[in-house]
Short mmCIF file of C-alpha atoms in Angstrom, two decimals:
data_model
loop_
_atom_site.label_atom_id
_atom_site.label_comp_id
_atom_site.label_asym_id
_atom_site.label_seq_id
_atom_site.Cartn_x
_atom_site.Cartn_y
_atom_site.Cartn_z
CA UNK A 976 0.12 0.00 -0.09
CA UNK A 977 1.30 3.49 -1.07
CA UNK A 978 -0.58 5.36 1.22
CA UNK A 979 -1.89 7.49 -1.47
CA UNK A 980 -5.74 6.95 -1.81
CA UNK A 981 -7.88 7.35 -4.85
CA UNK A 982 -11.48 7.33 -5.23
CA UNK A 983 -13.80 5.94 -6.88
CA UNK A 984 -11.87 2.87 -8.08
CA UNK A 985 -14.18 2.72 -11.22
CA UNK A 986 -16.31 4.88 -12.74
CA UNK A 987 -18.67 4.22 -15.66
CA UNK A 988 -20.31 7.67 -17.23
CA UNK A 989 -21.80 8.79 -20.65
CA UNK A 990 -20.35 10.89 -23.19
CA UNK A 991 -20.83 14.57 -22.58
CA UNK A 992 -20.89 14.07 -18.60
CA UNK A 993 -18.52 15.64 -16.08
CA UNK A 994 -17.00 13.61 -13.29
CA UNK A 995 -14.36 14.51 -10.45
CA UNK A 996 -11.84 12.15 -9.41
CA UNK A 997 -10.30 12.55 -6.03
CA UNK A 998 -6.96 11.79 -4.33
CA UNK A 999 -5.35 12.19 -1.01
CA UNK A 1000 -1.62 12.12 -0.73
CA UNK A 1001 0.51 10.13 1.34
CA UNK A 1002 0.74 11.71 5.07
CA UNK A 1003 3.27 14.51 4.95
CA UNK A 1004 3.75 14.61 1.09
CA UNK A 1005 3.31 18.16 -0.47
CA UNK A 1006 3.11 17.47 -4.31
CA UNK A 1007 0.53 15.82 -5.77
CA UNK A 1008 0.61 14.50 -9.60
CA UNK A 1009 -1.91 13.27 -12.22
CA UNK A 1010 -1.38 10.93 -14.83
CA UNK A 1011 -3.52 9.34 -17.22
CA UNK A 1012 -2.81 5.59 -18.70
CA UNK A 1013 -4.61 4.46 -22.00
CA UNK A 1014 -3.49 1.82 -24.48
CA UNK A 1015 -2.70 3.97 -27.25
CA UNK A 1016 -0.80 6.91 -25.34
CA UNK A 1017 0.77 4.73 -22.52
CA UNK A 1018 1.54 6.78 -19.06
CA UNK A 1019 1.05 10.56 -19.93
CA UNK A 1020 1.89 13.43 -17.31
CA UNK A 1021 -1.08 15.71 -16.70
CA UNK A 1022 -0.51 18.15 -14.10
CA UNK A 1023 1.69 18.58 -10.81
CA UNK A 1024 0.47 20.85 -7.97
CA UNK A 1025 2.91 21.52 -4.58
CA UNK A 1026 1.31 22.90 -1.46
CA UNK A 1027 -1.59 24.04 -3.63
CA UNK A 1028 -0.17 25.71 -6.41
CA UNK A 1029 0.30 24.33 -10.02
CA UNK A 1030 4.03 23.25 -10.72
CA UNK A 1031 4.32 21.45 -14.06
CA UNK A 1032 1.58 21.13 -16.61
CA UNK A 1033 1.41 18.26 -19.12
CA UNK A 1034 -0.61 17.43 -22.00
CA UNK A 1035 -3.90 18.01 -19.96
CA UNK A 1036 -6.86 18.95 -22.35
CA UNK A 1037 -8.66 22.32 -21.87
CA UNK A 1038 -11.81 20.07 -20.75
CA UNK A 1039 -9.65 18.85 -17.75
CA UNK A 1040 -8.86 20.59 -14.74
CA UNK A 1041 -7.37 19.93 -11.30
CA UNK A 1042 -6.61 21.71 -8.06
CA UNK A 1043 -5.04 21.01 -4.70
CA UNK A 1044 -6.93 21.93 -1.48
CA UNK A 1045 -5.32 23.42 1.78
CA UNK A 1046 -5.55 19.97 3.45
CA UNK A 1047 -3.55 18.80 0.14
CA UNK A 1048 -5.98 16.58 -1.21
CA UNK A 1049 -6.53 16.91 -4.90
CA UNK A 1050 -9.34 16.61 -7.36
CA UNK A 1051 -9.15 16.03 -11.32
CA UNK A 1052 -12.13 17.10 -12.99
CA UNK A 1053 -12.89 16.00 -16.45
CA UNK A 1054 -15.73 17.41 -18.63
CA UNK A 1055 -17.57 16.99 -21.74
CA UNK A 1056 -16.26 13.24 -21.55
CA UNK A 1057 -15.72 11.48 -24.73
CA UNK A 1058 -14.95 7.90 -25.46
CA UNK A 1059 -11.38 8.65 -25.95
CA UNK A 1060 -10.91 9.69 -22.38
CA UNK A 1061 -11.61 6.31 -21.18
CA UNK A 1062 -8.23 5.32 -19.19
CA UNK A 1063 -6.94 4.62 -15.78
CA UNK A 1064 -5.98 8.16 -14.03
CA UNK A 1065 -3.54 7.69 -11.23
CA UNK A 1066 -2.58 10.14 -8.61
CA UNK A 1067 1.02 10.17 -6.98
CA UNK A 1068 2.38 12.03 -4.53
CA UNK A 1069 5.89 13.05 -3.16
CA UNK A 1070 7.44 15.06 -0.57
CA UNK A 1071 8.77 18.04 -2.39
CA UNK A 1072 8.42 19.64 -5.73
CA UNK A 1073 11.66 18.83 -7.69
CA UNK A 1074 12.74 15.73 -8.85
CA UNK A 1075 11.92 12.74 -6.63
CA UNK A 1076 10.44 9.58 -6.66
CA UNK A 1077 6.62 9.64 -6.39
CA UNK A 1078 4.09 7.39 -4.91
CA UNK A 1079 1.15 6.25 -6.93
CA UNK A 1080 -2.33 5.40 -5.86
CA UNK A 1081 -4.36 2.60 -7.33
CA UNK A 1082 -6.02 4.27 -10.01
CA UNK A 1083 -9.33 5.26 -10.84
CA UNK A 1084 -10.35 3.42 -14.01
CA UNK A 1085 -12.70 5.62 -15.84
CA UNK A 1086 -15.12 4.05 -18.67
CA UNK A 1087 -16.89 6.63 -20.82
CA UNK A 1088 -19.97 4.87 -22.65
CA UNK B 452 13.13 16.34 -25.96
CA UNK B 453 12.79 13.70 -23.41
CA UNK B 454 12.16 9.97 -24.02
CA UNK B 455 12.27 6.80 -22.74
CA UNK B 456 12.35 3.76 -25.15
CA UNK B 457 11.61 0.25 -24.13
CA UNK B 458 12.31 -1.98 -27.07
CA UNK B 459 11.04 -5.06 -25.29
CA UNK B 460 7.09 -5.26 -25.66
CA UNK B 461 6.38 -8.58 -23.98
CA UNK B 462 9.21 -11.21 -22.32
CA UNK B 463 8.57 -14.71 -21.13
CA UNK B 464 10.75 -16.59 -19.04
CA UNK B 465 10.57 -19.77 -17.08
CA UNK B 466 10.70 -19.83 -13.47
CA UNK B 467 14.26 -19.21 -11.68
CA UNK B 468 15.41 -17.92 -15.02
CA UNK B 469 17.43 -14.53 -15.08
CA UNK B 470 15.79 -11.80 -17.13
CA UNK B 471 16.85 -8.25 -18.02
CA UNK B 472 14.38 -5.50 -18.93
CA UNK B 473 16.32 -2.90 -21.24
CA UNK B 474 15.70 1.04 -20.99
CA UNK B 475 17.33 3.42 -23.27
CA UNK B 476 16.61 7.34 -22.73
CA UNK B 477 17.24 10.50 -24.06
CA UNK B 478 17.57 13.87 -22.53
CA UNK B 479 19.41 17.08 -22.96
CA UNK B 480 20.04 17.68 -19.52
CA UNK B 481 23.29 16.78 -17.71
CA UNK B 482 21.22 16.52 -14.37
CA UNK B 483 18.41 14.04 -14.48
CA UNK B 484 17.11 10.82 -12.89
CA UNK B 485 15.96 7.72 -13.95
CA UNK B 486 13.11 5.47 -12.20
CA UNK B 487 11.86 1.86 -12.55
CA UNK B 488 8.31 0.89 -11.47
CA UNK B 489 6.29 -2.08 -11.64
CA UNK B 490 2.74 -2.40 -12.11
CA UNK B 491 1.31 -5.76 -11.37
CA UNK B 492 -1.82 -7.32 -12.52
CA UNK B 493 -3.89 -5.48 -9.64
CA UNK B 494 -2.78 -2.33 -11.39
CA UNK B 495 -1.06 0.02 -9.34
CA UNK B 496 2.38 1.42 -10.01
CA UNK B 497 5.07 0.47 -7.38
CA UNK B 498 8.09 2.49 -6.81
CA UNK B 499 11.44 0.29 -7.40
CA UNK B 500 14.38 2.67 -7.90
CA UNK B 501 15.76 5.89 -8.68
CA UNK B 502 19.04 6.80 -9.99
CA UNK B 503 20.69 10.16 -10.46
CA UNK B 504 22.92 11.11 -13.64
CA UNK B 505 25.96 11.30 -11.43
CA UNK B 506 25.75 8.11 -9.93
CA UNK B 507 26.89 5.28 -12.20
CA UNK B 508 27.24 2.82 -9.68
CA UNK B 509 25.34 -0.39 -10.34
CA UNK B 510 22.75 -1.17 -7.57
CA UNK B 511 21.55 -4.46 -5.98
CA UNK B 512 18.48 -5.24 -4.40
CA UNK B 513 17.84 -8.83 -3.53
CA UNK B 514 17.10 -10.38 -6.65
CA UNK B 515 16.83 -7.04 -8.39
CA UNK B 516 19.98 -5.48 -10.07
CA UNK B 517 20.03 -2.20 -12.31
CA UNK B 518 22.87 -1.20 -14.60
CA UNK B 519 23.30 2.41 -15.59
CA UNK B 520 25.54 3.28 -18.46
CA UNK B 521 25.77 6.79 -19.48
CA UNK B 522 27.86 6.20 -22.46
CA UNK B 523 25.02 4.15 -23.93
CA UNK B 524 21.79 6.04 -22.54
CA UNK B 525 20.82 3.02 -20.80
CA UNK B 526 19.44 1.86 -17.41
CA UNK B 527 18.77 -1.63 -17.54
CA UNK B 528 17.00 -3.80 -14.88
CA UNK B 529 17.76 -7.41 -13.96
CA UNK B 530 15.85 -9.86 -12.19
CA UNK B 531 17.64 -12.73 -11.10
CA UNK B 532 15.90 -16.17 -10.23
CA UNK B 533 12.54 -14.97 -11.52
CA UNK B 534 9.41 -16.09 -9.69
CA UNK B 535 5.97 -16.11 -10.62
CA UNK B 536 5.37 -12.85 -8.59
CA UNK B 537 7.72 -11.15 -10.61
CA UNK B 538 4.87 -11.23 -13.38
CA UNK B 539 3.93 -7.58 -14.04
CA UNK B 540 4.15 -4.47 -16.65
CA UNK B 541 7.58 -2.72 -15.86
CA UNK B 542 8.27 0.83 -16.82
CA UNK B 543 11.32 2.98 -16.97
CA UNK B 544 11.02 6.61 -16.47
CA UNK B 545 12.88 9.92 -16.70
CA UNK B 546 12.86 13.09 -15.04
CA UNK B 547 14.94 16.22 -15.61
CA UNK B 548 15.17 19.59 -14.53
CA UNK B 549 14.03 21.06 -17.76
CA UNK B 550 10.36 22.18 -15.95
CA UNK B 551 10.04 23.81 -12.63
CA UNK B 552 8.31 20.60 -11.49
CA UNK B 553 8.78 16.76 -11.36
CA UNK B 554 7.43 15.31 -14.51
CA UNK B 555 7.95 11.76 -15.65
CA UNK B 556 8.37 10.51 -18.96
CA UNK B 557 7.63 6.92 -18.94
CA UNK B 558 8.69 4.18 -21.61
CA UNK B 559 5.82 2.04 -22.97
CA UNK B 560 6.69 -0.67 -20.64
CA UNK B 561 7.87 -4.21 -20.89
CA UNK B 562 5.29 -7.11 -19.85
CA UNK B 563 6.96 -9.75 -18.15
CA UNK B 564 5.60 -13.32 -17.54
CA UNK B 565 7.23 -15.75 -15.48
CA UNK B 566 5.96 -19.11 -16.16
CA UNK B 567 6.01 -21.67 -13.53
#
């Protein structure tokens, strides 16, 4: 168990809908990351927050947004969902904002139908 | 641009055999970090090792060992005396100082099956 908690574990929703994925980092970790894992794109970095502020941004679609709250948990919001958004979404956390190992949660499996 | 290549898509070995997973990386930075992660069938990503670009010493942890060679831009992972529990997808990743954060560039992974 990495100590990173993601909810829900599975989510099935229809095209055009909006969903929110939640992540609680390991105790003491200030950085939170979101990654998307799909068969065609592999593991893609979406975004990183450190202590509530955005630190790095990857290939995150405009329909997607994230934030990190004062209690350090994070949410990833996905809107106007398309079939191609179906993927495993991982949250990870680390102690600092710079280069270091990150510890991943079990992921949220999103299926858009 | 940063890139990680894992040319081996799938590998099958018989239990107790040794197996090496290849990882080749590209970066223009002189300071960078390399990682290996394991993704078992249950789906989570498990951190295995971090190595920085200034430390070319090989590392051994139990049945696992890592060979880092800057001259060939490779960071290979060897499992000795493989076991069925080693069956998983293994990802090599790179992070450097090209941005303000800690973005991992993952390879496409190598799926390892250990046959009993």
